[in-house]
Amino acid sequence: MKSLKDIYIFIGPPGSGKGSLSHLCKKSFGWAHLSTGNLCRQHIARMTDIGLQIDQAIKSGKLISDDLMIDMVNQWIKEVALSSQGIILDGFPRTVSQAKALDDLFSQKEFVDASVTIVSMNINDEQVINRLKTRLVCQNEACQAVYSFLPSQVSKGLTCQECKDVLIQRVDDNSDVVYERLKTYHHYADDLLVYYRNSVCKVIDLNVELPLDYVFKTFVESTGKST
Ligand code: ATP
Ligand code: MG
């Protein structure tokens, strides 16, 4: 069994490209990737007990409870992450109390060799709003691939290149909910980043307004890895 060495925590507003950057890292380095948003949407699509509890919060752009989220992440880390060399947490932690719960987990002996790097992804709100207007995702909950289009390219009946299912707009990508998600993000992110900047974790600041291949290259250089 491989032992977990590198833990990357992606912190950035909606539409900042956390999922897209994770996808490239997964392809190049084989790291395991947990998107807590994707996990929530899978629960909703499968109508699990958790899915029924969180459906309304997700639709309105609010966070779901820390306790529920922490349990879901702990379970994933124990089941999946410990057998990977590297992992990416995309969308978790989002609050200082989630970060403290993660610190508790990482203080256990299984994580003694692991180092935690925070990746702070910076983009202005106007760009986020524009990006999300033309973002579509695969409706297959096991896939959820993300596509960015130009406004002139968006039409009905577009399909996923990975699994051929239909592309749709996420329920929380409509403009009212996007404003709510941005508000929620800014409400928690400053404190979360201060918490990590005062910790032993390395923090990388990444300008994600640039094209994705450039963002990926900059990220890889800052980690000291080679592709
Ligand atoms: P993006 O649009 O780039 O995917 P996002 O942060 O807006 O970014 P997701 O990460 O997909 O969207 O999360 C969608 C929703 O899932 C959030 O609005 C929230 O309701 C819930 N969620 C995800 N992660 C957490 C978390 N760590 N704590 C609480 N709620 C969460
Ligand atoms: Mg995402």
PDB file of C-alpha atoms and ligand atoms in Angstrom:
ATOM      1  CA  MET A   1       0.000   0.000   0.000  1.00  0.00           C
ATOM      2  CA  LYS A   2       1.271   3.489  -0.917  1.00  0.00           C
ATOM      3  CA  SER A   3       1.435   5.954   1.942  1.00  0.00           C
ATOM      4  CA  LEU A   4      -0.166   9.358   1.788  1.00  0.00           C
ATOM      5  CA  LYS A   5       2.489  12.064   1.284  1.00  0.00           C
ATOM      6  CA  ASP A   6       0.916  15.094  -0.308  1.00  0.00           C
ATOM      7  CA  ILE A   7      -2.341  16.696   0.727  1.00  0.00           C
ATOM      8  CA  TYR A   8      -3.525  19.671  -1.327  1.00  0.00           C
ATOM      9  CA  ILE A   9      -6.425  21.819  -0.181  1.00  0.00           C
ATOM     10  CA  PHE A  10      -7.938  23.967  -2.927  1.00  0.00           C
ATOM     11  CA  ILE A  11      -9.629  27.108  -1.620  1.00  0.00           C
ATOM     12  CA  GLY A  12     -11.312  29.371  -4.145  1.00  0.00           C
ATOM     13  CA  PRO A  13     -14.663  30.910  -5.045  1.00  0.00           C
ATOM     14  CA  PRO A  14     -17.268  29.142  -7.188  1.00  0.00           C
ATOM     15  CA  GLY A  15     -16.124  28.808 -10.778  1.00  0.00           C
ATOM     16  CA  SER A  16     -12.473  29.426  -9.911  1.00  0.00           C
ATOM     17  CA  GLY A  17     -11.495  26.146 -11.543  1.00  0.00           C
ATOM     18  CA  LYS A  18     -10.926  23.936  -8.495  1.00  0.00           C
ATOM     19  CA  GLY A  19     -12.505  20.983 -10.295  1.00  0.00           C
ATOM     20  CA  SER A  20     -10.690  21.622 -13.593  1.00  0.00           C
ATOM     21  CA  LEU A  21      -7.284  21.930 -11.933  1.00  0.00           C
ATOM     22  CA  SER A  22      -8.019  18.809  -9.876  1.00  0.00           C
ATOM     23  CA  HIS A  23      -8.854  16.924 -13.066  1.00  0.00           C
ATOM     24  CA  LEU A  24      -5.452  17.794 -14.608  1.00  0.00           C
ATOM     25  CA  CYS A  25      -3.608  16.824 -11.414  1.00  0.00           C
ATOM     26  CA  LYS A  26      -5.461  13.528 -11.285  1.00  0.00           C
ATOM     27  CA  LYS A  27      -4.499  12.781 -14.896  1.00  0.00           C
ATOM     28  CA  SER A  28      -0.832  13.786 -14.490  1.00  0.00           C
ATOM     29  CA  PHE A  29      -0.063  12.509 -10.993  1.00  0.00           C
ATOM     30  CA  GLY A  30      -2.780   9.946 -10.239  1.00  0.00           C
ATOM     31  CA  TRP A  31      -3.834  11.766  -7.076  1.00  0.00           C
ATOM     32  CA  ALA A  32      -7.209  11.025  -5.536  1.00  0.00           C
ATOM     33  CA  HIS A  33      -9.694  13.901  -5.706  1.00  0.00           C
ATOM     34  CA  LEU A  34     -12.617  14.669  -3.439  1.00  0.00           C
ATOM     35  CA  SER A  35     -15.023  17.407  -4.502  1.00  0.00           C
ATOM     36  CA  THR A  36     -17.399  17.843  -1.576  1.00  0.00           C
ATOM     37  CA  GLY A  37     -19.857  19.612  -3.903  1.00  0.00           C
ATOM     38  CA  ASN A  38     -19.867  16.587  -6.254  1.00  0.00           C
ATOM     39  CA  LEU A  39     -20.317  14.267  -3.292  1.00  0.00           C
ATOM     40  CA  CYS A  40     -23.309  16.321  -2.100  1.00  0.00           C
ATOM     41  CA  ARG A  41     -24.861  16.264  -5.583  1.00  0.00           C
ATOM     42  CA  GLN A  42     -24.433  12.465  -5.756  1.00  0.00           C
ATOM     43  CA  HIS A  43     -26.327  12.102  -2.495  1.00  0.00           C
ATOM     44  CA  ILE A  44     -29.110  14.303  -3.864  1.00  0.00           C
ATOM     45  CA  ALA A  45     -29.328  12.408  -7.164  1.00  0.00           C
ATOM     46  CA  ARG A  46     -29.466   9.075  -5.312  1.00  0.00           C
ATOM     47  CA  MET A  47     -32.020  10.464  -2.841  1.00  0.00           C
ATOM     48  CA  THR A  48     -30.095   9.147   0.165  1.00  0.00           C
ATOM     49  CA  ASP A  49     -31.021  10.314   3.698  1.00  0.00           C
ATOM     50  CA  ILE A  50     -28.149  12.802   3.518  1.00  0.00           C
ATOM     51  CA  GLY A  51     -29.304  13.933   0.051  1.00  0.00           C
ATOM     52  CA  LEU A  52     -32.792  14.724   1.323  1.00  0.00           C
ATOM     53  CA  GLN A  53     -31.352  16.718   4.236  1.00  0.00           C
ATOM     54  CA  ILE A  54     -29.039  18.872   2.124  1.00  0.00           C
ATOM     55  CA  ASP A  55     -31.068  19.443  -1.057  1.00  0.00           C
ATOM     56  CA  GLN A  56     -32.514  22.796  -0.002  1.00  0.00           C
ATOM     57  CA  ALA A  57     -29.203  24.242   1.244  1.00  0.00           C
ATOM     58  CA  ILE A  58     -27.455  23.368  -2.025  1.00  0.00           C
ATOM     59  CA  LYS A  59     -30.217  24.843  -4.186  1.00  0.00           C
ATOM     60  CA  SER A  60     -30.058  28.105  -2.267  1.00  0.00           C
ATOM     61  CA  GLY A  61     -26.241  28.376  -2.186  1.00  0.00           C
ATOM     62  CA  LYS A  62     -25.891  27.961   1.588  1.00  0.00           C
ATOM     63  CA  LEU A  63     -23.387  25.701   3.307  1.00  0.00           C
ATOM     64  CA  ILE A  64     -24.496  22.402   4.739  1.00  0.00           C
ATOM     65  CA  SER A  65     -23.749  21.657   8.399  1.00  0.00           C
ATOM     66  CA  ASP A  66     -20.133  21.264   9.477  1.00  0.00           C
ATOM     67  CA  ASP A  67     -20.869  18.010  11.315  1.00  0.00           C
ATOM     68  CA  LEU A  68     -22.424  16.335   8.311  1.00  0.00           C
ATOM     69  CA  MET A  69     -19.647  17.489   6.022  1.00  0.00           C
ATOM     70  CA  ILE A  70     -16.860  16.454   8.402  1.00  0.00           C
ATOM     71  CA  ASP A  71     -18.295  12.927   8.742  1.00  0.00           C
ATOM     72  CA  MET A  72     -18.497  12.548   4.955  1.00  0.00           C
ATOM     73  CA  VAL A  73     -14.911  13.741   4.450  1.00  0.00           C
ATOM     74  CA  ASN A  74     -13.501  11.603   7.277  1.00  0.00           C
ATOM     75  CA  GLN A  75     -15.117   8.563   5.754  1.00  0.00           C
ATOM     76  CA  TRP A  76     -13.697   9.308   2.274  1.00  0.00           C
ATOM     77  CA  ILE A  77     -10.209   9.908   3.643  1.00  0.00           C
ATOM     78  CA  LYS A  78     -10.229   6.624   5.554  1.00  0.00           C
ATOM     79  CA  GLU A  79     -11.645   4.643   2.616  1.00  0.00           C
ATOM     80  CA  VAL A  80      -9.784   6.198  -0.317  1.00  0.00           C
ATOM     81  CA  ALA A  81      -7.059   8.603   0.600  1.00  0.00           C
ATOM     82  CA  LEU A  82      -4.817   6.465   2.746  1.00  0.00           C
ATOM     83  CA  SER A  83      -3.938   4.282  -0.224  1.00  0.00           C
ATOM     84  CA  SER A  84      -2.977   7.267  -2.438  1.00  0.00           C
ATOM     85  CA  GLN A  85       0.315   9.079  -2.644  1.00  0.00           C
ATOM     86  CA  GLY A  86      -1.451  12.424  -3.041  1.00  0.00           C
ATOM     87  CA  ILE A  87      -4.940  13.779  -2.501  1.00  0.00           C
ATOM     88  CA  ILE A  88      -6.815  16.941  -3.368  1.00  0.00           C
ATOM     89  CA  LEU A  89      -9.594  18.277  -1.197  1.00  0.00           C
ATOM     90  CA  ASP A  90     -11.712  20.531  -3.417  1.00  0.00           C
ATOM     91  CA  GLY A  91     -14.300  22.524  -1.484  1.00  0.00           C
ATOM     92  CA  PHE A  92     -13.303  21.320   1.985  1.00  0.00           C
ATOM     93  CA  PRO A  93     -12.593  22.777   4.481  1.00  0.00           C
ATOM     94  CA  ARG A  94     -14.698  25.879   3.955  1.00  0.00           C
ATOM     95  CA  THR A  95     -14.923  27.055   7.558  1.00  0.00           C
ATOM     96  CA  VAL A  96     -12.391  27.317  10.380  1.00  0.00           C
ATOM     97  CA  SER A  97     -14.251  24.687  12.352  1.00  0.00           C
ATOM     98  CA  GLN A  98     -13.996  22.276   9.404  1.00  0.00           C
ATOM     99  CA  ALA A  99     -10.254  23.091   9.199  1.00  0.00           C
ATOM    100  CA  LYS A 100      -9.816  22.302  12.902  1.00  0.00           C
ATOM    101  CA  ALA A 101     -11.624  18.976  12.479  1.00  0.00           C
ATOM    102  CA  LEU A 102      -9.277  18.153   9.591  1.00  0.00           C
ATOM    103  CA  ASP A 103      -6.243  19.063  11.711  1.00  0.00           C
ATOM    104  CA  ASP A 104      -7.472  16.593  14.337  1.00  0.00           C
ATOM    105  CA  LEU A 105      -7.727  13.879  11.718  1.00  0.00           C
ATOM    106  CA  PHE A 106      -4.281  14.645  10.275  1.00  0.00           C
ATOM    107  CA  SER A 107      -2.720  14.570  13.738  1.00  0.00           C
ATOM    108  CA  GLN A 108      -3.360  10.800  13.818  1.00  0.00           C
ATOM    109  CA  LYS A 109      -0.397   8.489  13.274  1.00  0.00           C
ATOM    110  CA  GLU A 110      -1.418   7.391   9.745  1.00  0.00           C
ATOM    111  CA  PHE A 111      -0.667  10.929   8.522  1.00  0.00           C
ATOM    112  CA  VAL A 112       2.705  11.378  10.163  1.00  0.00           C
ATOM    113  CA  ASP A 113       4.551  11.551   6.805  1.00  0.00           C
ATOM    114  CA  ALA A 114       2.006  13.743   5.033  1.00  0.00           C
ATOM    115  CA  SER A 115       2.478  17.415   4.266  1.00  0.00           C
ATOM    116  CA  VAL A 116      -0.440  19.789   3.734  1.00  0.00           C
ATOM    117  CA  THR A 117      -0.329  22.510   1.062  1.00  0.00           C
ATOM    118  CA  ILE A 118      -3.058  25.123   0.782  1.00  0.00           C
ATOM    119  CA  VAL A 119      -3.760  26.434  -2.709  1.00  0.00           C
ATOM    120  CA  SER A 120      -5.514  29.792  -2.582  1.00  0.00           C
ATOM    121  CA  MET A 121      -7.136  30.442  -5.960  1.00  0.00           C
ATOM    122  CA  ASN A 122      -7.693  34.106  -6.730  1.00  0.00           C
ATOM    123  CA  ILE A 123     -10.172  35.531  -9.220  1.00  0.00           C
ATOM    124  CA  ASN A 124     -12.476  38.540  -9.121  1.00  0.00           C
ATOM    125  CA  ASP A 125     -16.244  38.189  -8.656  1.00  0.00           C
ATOM    126  CA  GLU A 126     -17.112  39.671 -12.034  1.00  0.00           C
ATOM    127  CA  GLN A 127     -15.140  36.975 -13.846  1.00  0.00           C
ATOM    128  CA  VAL A 128     -16.779  34.291 -11.708  1.00  0.00           C
ATOM    129  CA  ILE A 129     -20.240  35.564 -12.614  1.00  0.00           C
ATOM    130  CA  ASN A 130     -19.370  35.602 -16.314  1.00  0.00           C
ATOM    131  CA  ARG A 131     -17.808  32.144 -16.230  1.00  0.00           C
ATOM    132  CA  LEU A 132     -20.750  30.533 -14.456  1.00  0.00           C
ATOM    133  CA  LYS A 133     -23.276  31.906 -16.951  1.00  0.00           C
ATOM    134  CA  THR A 134     -21.849  29.634 -19.633  1.00  0.00           C
ATOM    135  CA  ARG A 135     -20.701  26.665 -17.559  1.00  0.00           C
ATOM    136  CA  LEU A 136     -22.441  23.335 -18.156  1.00  0.00           C
ATOM    137  CA  VAL A 137     -21.937  20.044 -16.333  1.00  0.00           C
ATOM    138  CA  CYS A 138     -22.638  16.446 -17.227  1.00  0.00           C
ATOM    139  CA  GLN A 139     -25.948  15.409 -15.647  1.00  0.00           C
ATOM    140  CA  ASN A 140     -24.615  11.903 -14.910  1.00  0.00           C
ATOM    141  CA  GLU A 141     -23.890  12.105 -11.158  1.00  0.00           C
ATOM    142  CA  ALA A 142     -21.066   9.608 -11.454  1.00  0.00           C
ATOM    143  CA  CYS A 143     -19.371  11.843 -14.054  1.00  0.00           C
ATOM    144  CA  GLN A 144     -20.222  15.530 -13.437  1.00  0.00           C
ATOM    145  CA  ALA A 145     -17.573  16.659 -15.957  1.00  0.00           C
ATOM    146  CA  VAL A 146     -17.444  20.449 -16.270  1.00  0.00           C
ATOM    147  CA  TYR A 147     -17.445  22.391 -19.565  1.00  0.00           C
ATOM    148  CA  SER A 148     -16.861  26.084 -20.190  1.00  0.00           C
ATOM    149  CA  PHE A 149     -18.384  27.551 -23.307  1.00  0.00           C
ATOM    150  CA  LEU A 150     -18.468  30.883 -25.069  1.00  0.00           C
ATOM    151  CA  PRO A 151     -21.973  32.412 -24.914  1.00  0.00           C
ATOM    152  CA  SER A 152     -22.441  31.730 -28.653  1.00  0.00           C
ATOM    153  CA  GLN A 153     -21.656  28.006 -28.163  1.00  0.00           C
ATOM    154  CA  VAL A 154     -24.292  27.282 -25.520  1.00  0.00           C
ATOM    155  CA  SER A 155     -27.276  25.404 -26.885  1.00  0.00           C
ATOM    156  CA  LYS A 156     -29.654  22.607 -25.915  1.00  0.00           C
ATOM    157  CA  GLY A 157     -28.628  18.980 -26.544  1.00  0.00           C
ATOM    158  CA  LEU A 158     -24.876  19.294 -25.910  1.00  0.00           C
ATOM    159  CA  THR A 159     -23.386  16.035 -24.674  1.00  0.00           C
ATOM    160  CA  CYS A 160     -20.473  14.970 -22.487  1.00  0.00           C
ATOM    161  CA  GLN A 161     -17.245  13.909 -24.192  1.00  0.00           C
ATOM    162  CA  GLU A 162     -16.477  11.468 -21.382  1.00  0.00           C
ATOM    163  CA  CYS A 163     -19.759   9.552 -21.006  1.00  0.00           C
ATOM    164  CA  LYS A 164     -22.048  10.961 -23.760  1.00  0.00           C
ATOM    165  CA  ASP A 165     -24.742  11.974 -21.259  1.00  0.00           C
ATOM    166  CA  VAL A 166     -26.504  15.336 -21.551  1.00  0.00           C
ATOM    167  CA  LEU A 167     -24.936  18.607 -20.351  1.00  0.00           C
ATOM    168  CA  ILE A 168     -27.060  20.795 -18.102  1.00  0.00           C
ATOM    169  CA  GLN A 169     -26.704  23.959 -16.048  1.00  0.00           C
ATOM    170  CA  ARG A 170     -26.228  23.277 -12.322  1.00  0.00           C
ATOM    171  CA  VAL A 171     -29.271  24.365 -10.252  1.00  0.00           C
ATOM    172  CA  ASP A 172     -26.996  26.588  -8.188  1.00  0.00           C
ATOM    173  CA  ASP A 173     -25.408  28.239 -11.258  1.00  0.00           C
ATOM    174  CA  ASN A 174     -28.422  30.499 -11.833  1.00  0.00           C
ATOM    175  CA  SER A 175     -27.520  34.111 -11.149  1.00  0.00           C
ATOM    176  CA  ASP A 176     -29.382  34.663  -7.820  1.00  0.00           C
ATOM    177  CA  VAL A 177     -27.794  31.590  -6.295  1.00  0.00           C
ATOM    178  CA  VAL A 178     -24.362  32.502  -7.686  1.00  0.00           C
ATOM    179  CA  TYR A 179     -24.522  35.820  -5.755  1.00  0.00           C
ATOM    180  CA  GLU A 180     -25.487  33.895  -2.614  1.00  0.00           C
ATOM    181  CA  ARG A 181     -22.604  31.432  -3.092  1.00  0.00           C
ATOM    182  CA  LEU A 182     -20.127  34.272  -3.607  1.00  0.00           C
ATOM    183  CA  LYS A 183     -21.426  35.973  -0.451  1.00  0.00           C
ATOM    184  CA  THR A 184     -21.100  32.714   1.488  1.00  0.00           C
ATOM    185  CA  TYR A 185     -17.596  32.170   0.101  1.00  0.00           C
ATOM    186  CA  HIS A 186     -16.350  35.635   1.099  1.00  0.00           C
ATOM    187  CA  HIS A 187     -17.969  35.328   4.518  1.00  0.00           C
ATOM    188  CA  TYR A 188     -15.805  32.326   5.429  1.00  0.00           C
ATOM    189  CA  ALA A 189     -12.733  32.397   3.189  1.00  0.00           C
ATOM    190  CA  ASP A 190     -10.805  35.284   4.779  1.00  0.00           C
ATOM    191  CA  ASP A 191     -10.818  33.683   8.237  1.00  0.00           C
ATOM    192  CA  LEU A 192      -9.995  30.294   6.756  1.00  0.00           C
ATOM    193  CA  LEU A 193      -6.974  31.664   4.885  1.00  0.00           C
ATOM    194  CA  VAL A 194      -5.760  33.583   7.956  1.00  0.00           C
ATOM    195  CA  TYR A 195      -6.048  30.336   9.922  1.00  0.00           C
ATOM    196  CA  TYR A 196      -3.883  28.497   7.399  1.00  0.00           C
ATOM    197  CA  ARG A 197      -1.372  31.338   6.948  1.00  0.00           C
ATOM    198  CA  ASN A 198      -0.775  31.159  10.720  1.00  0.00           C
ATOM    199  CA  SER A 199      -0.333  27.390  10.625  1.00  0.00           C
ATOM    200  CA  VAL A 200       2.600  25.189   9.588  1.00  0.00           C
ATOM    201  CA  CYS A 201       1.012  24.487   6.190  1.00  0.00           C
ATOM    202  CA  LYS A 202       2.593  25.853   3.037  1.00  0.00           C
ATOM    203  CA  VAL A 203       0.255  28.301   1.266  1.00  0.00           C
ATOM    204  CA  ILE A 204       0.454  28.833  -2.514  1.00  0.00           C
ATOM    205  CA  ASP A 205      -1.320  31.842  -4.029  1.00  0.00           C
ATOM    206  CA  LEU A 206      -2.486  31.148  -7.551  1.00  0.00           C
ATOM    207  CA  ASN A 207      -3.872  33.645 -10.062  1.00  0.00           C
ATOM    208  CA  VAL A 208      -6.670  31.639 -11.690  1.00  0.00           C
ATOM    209  CA  GLU A 209      -7.920  34.389 -13.991  1.00  0.00           C
ATOM    210  CA  LEU A 210      -5.395  33.066 -16.542  1.00  0.00           C
ATOM    211  CA  PRO A 211      -5.977  30.134 -18.957  1.00  0.00           C
ATOM    212  CA  LEU A 212      -6.178  26.692 -17.327  1.00  0.00           C
ATOM    213  CA  ASP A 213      -3.000  25.233 -18.896  1.00  0.00           C
ATOM    214  CA  TYR A 214      -1.028  28.204 -17.556  1.00  0.00           C
ATOM    215  CA  VAL A 215      -2.617  27.847 -14.104  1.00  0.00           C
ATOM    216  CA  PHE A 216      -1.702  24.145 -14.088  1.00  0.00           C
ATOM    217  CA  LYS A 217       1.904  24.871 -15.121  1.00  0.00           C
ATOM    218  CA  THR A 218       2.275  27.527 -12.408  1.00  0.00           C
ATOM    219  CA  PHE A 219       0.770  25.199  -9.814  1.00  0.00           C
ATOM    220  CA  VAL A 220       3.099  22.327 -10.758  1.00  0.00           C
ATOM    221  CA  GLU A 221       6.152  24.633 -10.625  1.00  0.00           C
ATOM    222  CA  SER A 222       5.177  25.874  -7.194  1.00  0.00           C
ATOM    223  CA  THR A 223       4.940  22.311  -5.865  1.00  0.00           C
ATOM    224  CA  GLY A 224       8.387  21.432  -7.205  1.00  0.00           C
ATOM    225  CA  LYS A 225       7.013  18.355  -9.024  1.00  0.00           C
ATOM    226  CA  SER A 226       7.579  17.493 -12.668  1.00  0.00           C
ATOM    227  CA  THR A 227       4.937  16.149 -15.063  1.00  0.00           C
TER     228      THR A 227
HETATM  229  P1  ATP B   1     -17.661  25.336  -8.001  1.00  0.00           P
HETATM  230  O1  ATP B   1     -18.730  26.156  -8.621  1.00  0.00           O
HETATM  231  O2  ATP B   1     -16.318  25.704  -8.565  1.00  0.00           O
HETATM  232  O3  ATP B   1     -17.890  23.861  -8.037  1.00  0.00           O
HETATM  233  P2  ATP B   1     -18.633  25.921  -5.353  1.00  0.00           P
HETATM  234  O4  ATP B   1     -17.752  26.062  -4.167  1.00  0.00           O
HETATM  235  O5  ATP B   1     -19.623  26.985  -5.515  1.00  0.00           O
HETATM  236  O6  ATP B   1     -17.594  25.783  -6.479  1.00  0.00           O
HETATM  237  P3  ATP B   1     -19.272  23.168  -4.892  1.00  0.00           P
HETATM  238  O7  ATP B   1     -17.920  23.017  -4.289  1.00  0.00           O
HETATM  239  O8  ATP B   1     -19.684  22.258  -5.974  1.00  0.00           O
HETATM  240  O9  ATP B   1     -19.513  24.620  -5.434  1.00  0.00           O
HETATM  241  O10 ATP B   1     -20.323  23.078  -3.677  1.00  0.00           O
HETATM  242  C1  ATP B   1     -21.708  23.142  -3.942  1.00  0.00           C
HETATM  243  C2  ATP B   1     -22.465  23.232  -2.627  1.00  0.00           C
HETATM  244  O11 ATP B   1     -22.180  22.077  -1.814  1.00  0.00           O
HETATM  245  C3  ATP B   1     -22.125  24.424  -1.733  1.00  0.00           C
HETATM  246  O12 ATP B   1     -22.813  25.602  -2.116  1.00  0.00           O
HETATM  247  C4  ATP B   1     -22.576  23.886  -0.357  1.00  0.00           C
HETATM  248  O13 ATP B   1     -23.974  23.944  -0.216  1.00  0.00           O
HETATM  249  C5  ATP B   1     -22.182  22.423  -0.422  1.00  0.00           C
HETATM  250  N1  ATP B   1     -20.838  22.195   0.138  1.00  0.00           N
HETATM  251  C6  ATP B   1     -19.759  21.758  -0.558  1.00  0.00           C
HETATM  252  N2  ATP B   1     -18.683  21.682   0.246  1.00  0.00           N
HETATM  253  C7  ATP B   1     -19.096  22.087   1.474  1.00  0.00           C
HETATM  254  C8  ATP B   1     -18.451  22.240   2.718  1.00  0.00           C
HETATM  255  N3  ATP B   1     -17.144  21.964   2.882  1.00  0.00           N
HETATM  256  N4  ATP B   1     -19.179  22.693   3.783  1.00  0.00           N
HETATM  257  C9  ATP B   1     -20.463  22.954   3.653  1.00  0.00           C
HETATM  258  N5  ATP B   1     -21.155  22.850   2.496  1.00  0.00           N
HETATM  259  C10 ATP B   1     -20.480  22.420   1.409  1.00  0.00           C
HETATM  260 MG    MG B   2     -16.480  22.383  -8.276  1.00  0.00          MG
END
